[in-house]
Coordinates of C-alpha atoms and ligand atoms in Angstrom, one line a residue:
M14 CA 0.7 17.9 13.7
S15 CA -1.0 15.1 15.6
D16 CA -3.6 17.5 17.0
Y17 CA -4.9 18.4 13.6
R18 CA -7.5 16.7 11.4
I19 CA -6.3 14.5 8.5
E20 CA -7.1 17.2 5.9
T21 CA -4.8 19.6 7.6
T22 CA -2.1 17.0 7.9
C23 CA -2.4 16.2 4.1
V24 CA -1.6 19.9 3.4
Q25 CA 0.9 20.8 6.1
G26 CA 2.2 17.6 7.8
G27 CA 5.8 16.5 7.9
Y28 CA 7.5 19.9 7.2
A29 CA 7.5 23.0 9.3
P30 CA 9.9 25.6 7.8
G31 CA 11.5 28.2 10.0
S32 CA 11.6 31.9 9.4
G33 CA 12.9 32.7 5.9
E34 CA 13.0 29.1 4.9
P35 CA 11.4 27.7 1.7
R36 CA 7.6 27.4 2.0
Q37 CA 7.6 24.2 -0.1
I38 CA 9.6 21.1 0.8
P39 CA 13.0 21.7 -0.9
I40 CA 14.3 19.0 -3.2
I41 CA 17.7 18.2 -1.8
Q42 CA 19.3 16.8 -4.9
S43 CA 22.5 15.7 -3.4
T44 CA 23.9 12.2 -3.0
T45 CA 26.1 13.2 -0.1
F46 CA 26.5 15.6 2.8
K47 CA 29.6 17.4 4.1
Y48 CA 31.0 17.3 7.7
A49 CA 33.7 19.4 9.4
T50 CA 35.4 16.5 11.2
S51 CA 35.6 12.7 10.8
E52 CA 34.4 12.5 14.4
A53 CA 31.1 14.2 13.5
M54 CA 30.5 11.9 10.6
G55 CA 31.5 8.8 12.7
Q56 CA 28.7 9.6 15.1
L57 CA 26.2 9.3 12.3
F58 CA 27.6 5.9 11.2
D59 CA 27.4 4.7 14.8
L60 CA 23.7 5.8 14.9
E61 CA 24.7 8.0 17.9
A62 CA 23.6 11.2 16.2
S63 CA 20.8 11.8 13.6
G64 CA 21.7 13.4 10.3
Y65 CA 22.5 12.7 6.7
F66 CA 25.6 11.3 5.1
Y67 CA 24.5 9.4 1.9
S68 CA 21.1 9.6 0.1
R69 CA 20.9 5.8 -0.5
L70 CA 20.1 5.6 3.3
Q71 CA 18.3 8.9 4.0
N72 CA 17.7 12.2 2.4
P73 CA 15.9 15.2 4.0
T74 CA 13.3 15.6 1.2
C75 CA 12.3 11.9 1.5
D76 CA 12.3 12.1 5.3
Q77 CA 9.9 15.1 5.3
V78 CA 7.5 13.4 3.0
A79 CA 7.8 10.1 5.0
A80 CA 7.0 12.1 8.2
K81 CA 3.8 13.4 6.6
I82 CA 2.8 9.8 5.7
A83 CA 3.6 8.7 9.3
A84 CA 1.4 11.5 10.6
L85 CA -1.4 10.6 8.2
E86 CA -1.4 7.0 9.3
G87 CA -1.0 7.9 13.0
G88 CA 2.3 6.0 13.1
T89 CA 5.6 6.8 14.9
A90 CA 8.0 6.5 12.0
A91 CA 8.0 5.9 8.2
M92 CA 10.4 5.5 5.3
L93 CA 10.0 5.9 1.6
T94 CA 11.0 3.2 -0.9
S95 CA 11.5 3.1 -4.7
S96 CA 8.2 1.3 -5.3
G97 CA 5.3 -0.4 -3.5
Q98 CA 6.9 -3.8 -4.3
A99 CA 10.0 -2.6 -2.3
A100 CA 7.8 -1.4 0.6
N101 CA 6.1 -4.8 1.0
F102 CA 9.4 -6.7 0.6
F103 CA 11.1 -4.4 3.2
A104 CA 8.2 -4.7 5.7
L105 CA 8.2 -8.5 5.5
F106 CA 11.9 -9.1 5.2
N107 CA 12.6 -6.8 8.2
L108 CA 10.7 -9.5 10.2
C109 CA 11.5 -12.8 8.6
N110 CA 14.7 -14.8 8.1
C111 CA 15.4 -17.9 6.0
G112 CA 13.3 -20.7 7.7
D113 CA 10.5 -18.4 8.8
H114 CA 6.9 -18.3 7.6
I115 CA 4.2 -15.8 6.7
V116 CA 0.4 -16.0 6.8
S117 CA -1.2 -14.0 4.0
S118 CA -4.6 -13.2 2.7
S119 CA -4.9 -14.9 -0.7
T120 CA -6.6 -11.9 -2.4
I121 CA -3.6 -9.6 -2.7
Y122 CA -2.0 -7.7 -5.6
G123 CA -0.5 -10.0 -8.2
G124 CA 3.0 -8.6 -7.8
T125 CA 2.9 -9.1 -4.0
F126 CA 1.6 -12.6 -4.5
N127 CA 4.6 -13.4 -6.7
L128 CA 7.0 -11.7 -4.3
I129 CA 5.8 -13.8 -1.4
S130 CA 5.0 -17.1 -3.1
V131 CA 8.0 -17.2 -5.6
T132 CA 10.8 -14.8 -4.7
M133 CA 10.6 -15.0 -0.9
A134 CA 10.2 -18.7 -1.1
K135 CA 13.6 -18.9 -2.9
M136 CA 15.0 -17.1 0.1
G137 CA 13.6 -19.9 2.4
I138 CA 10.6 -17.9 3.7
E139 CA 7.4 -19.9 3.3
A140 CA 3.9 -18.7 3.2
T141 CA 0.4 -20.0 3.8
F142 CA -2.4 -18.2 1.9
V143 CA -5.9 -18.0 3.5
S144 CA -9.1 -16.5 2.2
P145 CA -9.8 -13.1 3.6
D146 CA -13.3 -14.5 4.4
C147 CA -11.9 -17.5 6.4
T148 CA -13.2 -18.2 9.9
E149 CA -11.1 -17.5 13.0
E150 CA -10.5 -21.2 13.3
E151 CA -9.2 -21.5 9.7
L152 CA -7.0 -18.5 10.2
N153 CA -5.5 -19.8 13.5
A154 CA -4.8 -23.1 11.8
A155 CA -2.6 -21.4 9.2
F156 CA 0.0 -20.4 11.9
R157 CA 3.2 -22.4 12.6
P158 CA 5.7 -22.1 15.3
N159 CA 8.0 -20.2 12.8
T160 CA 5.3 -17.7 11.6
R161 CA 6.7 -14.2 11.9
A162 CA 4.1 -12.0 10.1
V163 CA 0.5 -11.8 8.9
F164 CA -0.2 -9.9 5.7
G165 CA -3.3 -8.5 3.9
E166 CA -4.6 -5.5 1.9
T167 CA -7.3 -3.3 3.3
I168 CA -9.1 -3.3 -0.1
A169 CA -7.5 -5.9 -2.3
N170 CA -6.2 -5.0 -5.8
P171 CA -7.9 -6.2 -8.1
A172 CA -10.3 -8.5 -6.2
L173 CA -11.8 -5.6 -4.2
T174 CA -12.3 -7.8 -1.1
V175 CA -12.3 -5.9 2.3
L176 CA -10.0 -7.2 5.0
D177 CA -11.5 -7.7 8.4
I178 CA -8.5 -6.0 10.0
E179 CA -9.6 -6.8 13.6
K180 CA -9.9 -10.5 12.9
F181 CA -6.5 -10.7 11.3
A182 CA -4.9 -8.5 14.0
G183 CA -6.4 -10.6 16.7
A184 CA -5.0 -13.8 15.3
A185 CA -1.6 -12.3 14.6
H186 CA -1.3 -11.0 18.2
A187 CA -2.6 -14.3 19.7
H188 CA 0.5 -15.8 18.0
G189 CA 2.9 -13.1 19.1
V190 CA 3.5 -11.6 15.6
P191 CA 2.6 -8.3 13.9
L192 CA -0.1 -7.6 11.2
V193 CA 1.2 -5.9 8.1
V194 CA -1.5 -4.2 6.1
D195 CA -1.1 -2.8 2.5
N196 CA -3.3 0.3 2.7
T197 CA -2.8 1.5 -0.9
F198 CA -6.4 1.6 -2.1
P199 CA -8.2 3.4 0.7
T200 CA -5.2 5.6 1.8
P201 CA -5.3 6.9 5.4
V202 CA -8.1 9.3 4.3
G203 CA -10.4 6.3 3.9
C204 CA -9.0 3.9 6.6
R205 CA -6.3 4.0 9.3
P206 CA -5.4 0.4 9.9
F207 CA -3.5 1.2 13.1
E208 CA -6.8 2.2 14.7
W209 CA -8.0 -1.4 14.2
G210 CA -4.9 -3.2 15.4
A211 CA -2.5 -3.4 12.5
D212 CA 1.1 -2.9 13.4
I213 CA 2.8 -2.0 10.2
V214 CA 1.3 -0.3 7.1
T215 CA 2.6 -0.2 3.6
H216 CA 1.8 1.8 0.5
S217 CA 2.3 1.8 -3.2
T218 CA 2.4 5.6 -3.3
T219 CA 2.3 5.2 -7.1
K220 CA -1.5 5.0 -6.8
Y221 CA -3.8 7.5 -5.1
M222 CA -1.1 9.2 -2.9
D223 CA 0.7 10.4 -6.0
G224 CA -2.6 10.4 -7.8
H225 CA -1.4 11.8 -11.1
G226 CA 0.5 8.9 -12.6
V227 CA 3.9 10.6 -12.4
A228 CA 6.2 8.7 -10.0
V229 CA 6.5 5.1 -8.9
G230 CA 7.1 4.9 -5.1
G231 CA 6.3 3.2 -1.8
A232 CA 6.2 3.7 1.9
V233 CA 6.5 1.6 5.1
V234 CA 5.0 3.0 8.3
D235 CA 5.4 1.7 11.9
S236 CA 2.6 2.1 14.5
G237 CA 5.2 1.8 17.3
K238 CA 2.7 -0.4 19.1
F239 CA 4.3 -3.9 18.7
D240 CA 6.3 -5.0 21.7
W241 CA 9.3 -6.6 20.0
M242 CA 11.1 -7.4 23.3
A243 CA 8.0 -9.3 24.6
H244 CA 8.6 -11.7 21.6
A245 CA 12.3 -11.4 21.5
D246 CA 12.8 -15.1 20.6
K247 CA 10.8 -14.6 17.4
F248 CA 12.5 -11.4 16.3
P249 CA 16.3 -11.8 16.9
G250 CA 17.0 -9.1 14.2
L251 CA 15.3 -6.5 16.3
C252 CA 16.0 -7.9 19.8
T253 CA 19.7 -9.1 19.7
P254 CA 22.9 -7.2 18.8
D255 CA 23.4 -6.4 15.1
E256 CA 27.0 -7.3 14.4
S257 CA 26.9 -5.3 11.1
Y258 CA 26.1 -2.2 13.2
H259 CA 28.5 -2.3 16.1
G260 CA 26.4 -4.6 18.1
I261 CA 23.4 -2.3 18.4
T262 CA 20.1 -3.9 19.6
Y263 CA 17.5 -1.9 17.8
A264 CA 14.6 -2.6 20.1
E265 CA 16.7 -1.5 23.1
K266 CA 18.3 1.6 21.6
F267 CA 15.4 3.0 19.6
G268 CA 12.5 1.5 21.6
Q269 CA 9.1 0.4 20.3
A270 CA 8.5 3.6 18.4
G271 CA 11.7 3.6 16.4
A272 CA 13.2 0.1 16.2
F273 CA 11.4 -1.2 13.1
I274 CA 12.1 1.7 10.7
T275 CA 15.6 2.2 12.0
K276 CA 16.5 -1.4 11.3
C277 CA 14.8 -1.2 8.0
T278 CA 16.9 1.8 7.0
A279 CA 20.2 0.8 8.6
Q280 CA 20.1 -2.8 7.2
L281 CA 17.8 -3.2 4.3
M282 CA 18.2 0.2 2.7
R283 CA 21.9 0.1 3.2
D284 CA 22.2 -3.3 1.6
L285 CA 19.4 -3.3 -1.0
G286 CA 19.3 0.3 -1.9
C287 CA 15.6 0.5 -3.0
T288 CA 15.5 4.2 -2.1
Q289 CA 13.1 6.9 -3.5
S290 CA 14.7 9.8 -5.3
P291 CA 14.2 13.3 -3.7
Q292 CA 12.6 14.4 -7.0
S293 CA 10.0 11.6 -6.8
A294 CA 9.4 12.4 -3.1
F295 CA 8.7 16.0 -4.1
Y296 CA 6.0 14.9 -6.7
L297 CA 4.6 12.5 -4.1
N298 CA 4.2 15.4 -1.6
L299 CA 2.3 17.5 -4.2
G300 CA -0.1 14.6 -4.5
L301 CA -0.5 14.3 -0.7
E302 CA -1.4 17.9 -0.4
S303 CA -4.7 17.3 -2.2
L304 CA -5.2 13.6 -1.2
H305 CA -8.3 14.3 1.0
V306 CA -10.0 16.4 -1.7
R307 CA -9.3 13.9 -4.5
M308 CA -10.2 10.7 -2.5
Q309 CA -13.7 12.1 -1.9
R310 CA -14.2 12.6 -5.6
H311 CA -12.7 9.2 -6.6
C312 CA -15.1 7.6 -4.1
E313 CA -18.1 9.6 -5.4
N314 CA -17.3 8.6 -9.0
G315 CA -16.7 5.0 -8.1
Q316 CA -20.1 4.8 -6.3
A317 CA -22.0 6.5 -9.1
V318 CA -20.4 4.3 -11.8
A319 CA -21.0 1.1 -9.7
E320 CA -24.7 2.0 -9.2
F321 CA -25.1 2.8 -12.9
L322 CA -23.5 -0.5 -14.0
A323 CA -25.6 -2.5 -11.6
S324 CA -28.7 -1.1 -13.3
R325 CA -27.7 -2.2 -16.8
P326 CA -28.9 -5.4 -18.6
E327 CA -25.5 -6.0 -20.3
V328 CA -23.8 -6.4 -16.9
E329 CA -23.7 -9.8 -15.1
A330 CA -22.2 -8.6 -11.8
V331 CA -20.6 -5.5 -10.2
H332 CA -18.0 -5.7 -7.5
Y333 CA -17.9 -2.6 -5.3
C334 CA -18.1 -2.6 -1.5
G335 CA -20.1 0.6 -1.6
L336 CA -23.1 -1.3 -3.1
P337 CA -25.5 -2.5 -0.5
G338 CA -25.7 -6.0 -2.1
D339 CA -21.9 -6.5 -2.2
P340 CA -20.6 -9.3 0.1
Y341 CA -18.1 -6.8 1.6
H342 CA -20.6 -4.0 2.2
A343 CA -20.9 -4.6 6.0
L344 CA -17.1 -4.7 6.4
A345 CA -16.9 -1.5 4.3
Q346 CA -19.4 0.3 6.5
K347 CA -17.2 -0.6 9.5
Y348 CA -13.7 0.1 8.1
L349 CA -14.5 2.6 5.3
P350 CA -17.4 4.7 6.5
N351 CA -16.3 7.7 4.3
G352 CA -16.0 5.7 1.0
S353 CA -13.7 3.0 -0.3
C354 CA -11.9 3.9 -3.5
G355 CA -12.6 4.7 -7.2
V356 CA -11.9 1.2 -8.5
V357 CA -14.9 -0.9 -9.6
S358 CA -14.9 -4.2 -11.3
F359 CA -17.7 -5.7 -13.3
E360 CA -18.5 -8.7 -15.5
L361 CA -20.1 -8.3 -18.9
K362 CA -22.6 -11.0 -19.9
G363 CA -21.1 -11.4 -23.4
G364 CA -17.7 -12.6 -22.0
R365 CA -14.4 -11.8 -23.8
P366 CA -16.0 -10.5 -27.1
A367 CA -18.3 -8.2 -25.3
A368 CA -15.4 -6.9 -23.2
E369 CA -13.4 -6.3 -26.3
V370 CA -16.1 -4.3 -28.1
F371 CA -16.9 -2.3 -24.9
M372 CA -13.3 -1.3 -24.2
S373 CA -12.7 -0.3 -27.9
K374 CA -15.7 2.0 -27.8
L375 CA -14.8 3.9 -24.7
R376 CA -13.7 7.5 -25.4
L377 CA -12.8 8.9 -21.9
A378 CA -11.6 5.8 -20.2
A379 CA -8.2 4.8 -21.5
I380 CA -7.0 1.2 -21.7
E381 CA -4.1 1.0 -19.2
T382 CA -2.6 -1.4 -16.7
H383 CA -2.5 1.5 -14.1
V384 CA -5.1 2.3 -11.5
A385 CA -5.9 5.1 -9.1
D386 CA -4.9 8.3 -10.8
A387 CA -6.8 11.4 -12.0
R388 CA -7.8 10.0 -15.4
T389 CA -10.3 7.2 -15.7
C390 CA -8.8 4.0 -17.1
C391 CA -9.8 0.4 -17.5
L392 CA -8.4 -3.1 -18.2
N393 CA -9.8 -6.4 -19.3
P394 CA -7.5 -9.0 -17.6
A395 CA -8.5 -11.8 -20.1
T396 CA -7.1 -9.9 -23.1
S397 CA -4.2 -8.2 -21.3
T398 CA -2.5 -9.2 -18.0
H399 CA -4.0 -12.7 -18.0
R400 CA -4.1 -13.3 -21.8
Q401 CA -2.1 -16.5 -21.7
M402 CA -4.9 -18.2 -19.8
T403 CA -7.9 -20.2 -21.2
D404 CA -11.5 -19.2 -20.2
E405 CA -11.5 -22.2 -17.8
Q406 CA -8.3 -21.1 -16.1
L407 CA -9.5 -17.6 -15.9
L408 CA -12.7 -18.7 -14.1
A409 CA -10.6 -20.8 -11.6
A410 CA -8.5 -17.8 -10.9
G411 CA -11.6 -15.7 -10.1
V412 CA -11.1 -13.5 -13.2
P413 CA -13.9 -14.4 -15.7
A414 CA -13.2 -13.5 -19.3
G415 CA -15.7 -10.7 -19.4
L416 CA -14.4 -9.0 -16.3
V417 CA -13.4 -5.3 -16.6
R418 CA -11.6 -3.3 -13.9
M419 CA -12.3 0.4 -14.1
S420 CA -10.5 3.0 -12.1
C421 CA -12.7 6.0 -11.8
G422 CA -10.7 9.3 -12.0
L423 CA -11.7 12.8 -11.2
E424 CA -13.8 13.7 -14.2
A425 CA -17.5 14.6 -14.0
K426 CA -19.4 11.5 -13.1
E427 CA -22.1 12.4 -15.7
D428 CA -19.4 12.2 -18.5
L429 CA -18.0 8.9 -17.2
I430 CA -21.5 7.4 -17.1
G431 CA -22.3 8.8 -20.6
D432 CA -19.1 7.2 -21.9
I433 CA -19.9 3.8 -20.3
Q434 CA -23.5 3.9 -21.6
Q435 CA -22.6 4.5 -25.2
A436 CA -19.9 1.7 -25.0
L437 CA -22.4 -0.7 -23.4
E438 CA -25.0 0.1 -26.1
A439 CA -22.4 -0.8 -28.8
I440 CA -22.0 -4.4 -27.5
Ligands
PLP528 C1 0.4 -1.4 -7.3 C2 0.3 -2.0 -6.0 C3 1.5 -2.6 -5.4 C4 2.9 -2.5 -6.1 O1 3.3 -1.1 -6.1 P1 4.3 -0.6 -7.2 O2 4.4 0.9 -6.8 O3 3.8 -0.8 -8.6 O4 5.6 -1.3 -7.0 C5 1.4 -3.1 -4.2 N1 0.2 -3.3 -3.6 C6 -0.9 -2.8 -4.1 C7 -2.2 -2.9 -3.4 C8 -0.9 -2.2 -5.4 O5 -2.0 -1.7 -5.9

């Protein structure tokens, strides 16, 4: 499939049925797989043969959908996980042990921020957070001898900052570690981080990839470009024998292209079991088949809504990298030339009370904590996700009380703008 354009890969990647086989990816709803001899099954357990034995580790439906995502990102291997949280945890924990350290952009999804700063800290993995806008010097100063990974989001949820992927990749590689990029918001239709130097890509497939709000899921993709053996001292998990797997050395046996995902499956999925169900993978694939068509419309609607909001007197500020005045516009032109995403955030002049009236008057846009599906939705962090904070604390966190995050769906942009206009007029 690698010779085809991304639109074709969205539709047909990952699965090539033979004559007389199902046209659509079959849902293999089976926990286990049958073998004729113990010897044949033993070969699978030894990772000497490829095949399936238990759906906690691998399932054909999930693997076909993962293969499509690998092709979309231009990677060598991928795996599905039960959620985006699990994908980011697996990507980082496949690199880090107790006593190691991560450098991360500070503007990342709240769940990932907690994962790294609280839960992984309890496991003895420390982190230094840097502004995505930091200078190269500031970025280099965040590294320690025990740093094992750099992390950031192509477009951050909900801050909507754009990551300078080349800057972060350059610093990571100068320190002999990979760059992990969460590419959930642009999807590979908008940006392929491997082309700019990222080594591992993660997704919350719950968002645009699914696109219809039906199944929580995640994915981890390997570029196959990071030379683990050249930095063997940093990555003993990949470069020295795994005693829990008959002394296999992943980087030797599976090479640069296969080591990362094989270890992630054989160790982390085996022990932690955050697997995606074949039914969810099937839904995910339906979303992927139209991803290229939908992303174009999400971006068009996001752009139109952002431009409309920027023209309104009730609005203090609009954050959307597609607007020429946005601080991330130049980075967006470089990394996201075909559009960014459908999520726009804006601050109402009247603060919390204005946001409450505005949201209560919306008819099309529903109040939800979700983003990135077909139906437009919005959220005022001050009265929902961040409601325990005072106005001063909200400002310090970069979430002013009047901030509204709106995820533009696939409706007609004229109807969305009409809905927003009548709600603004009610303030
Ligand atoms: C939603 C989200 C996650 C977490 O994904 P879940 O599927 O909800 O676990 C991680 N990263 C980003 C950028 C997200 O938007």
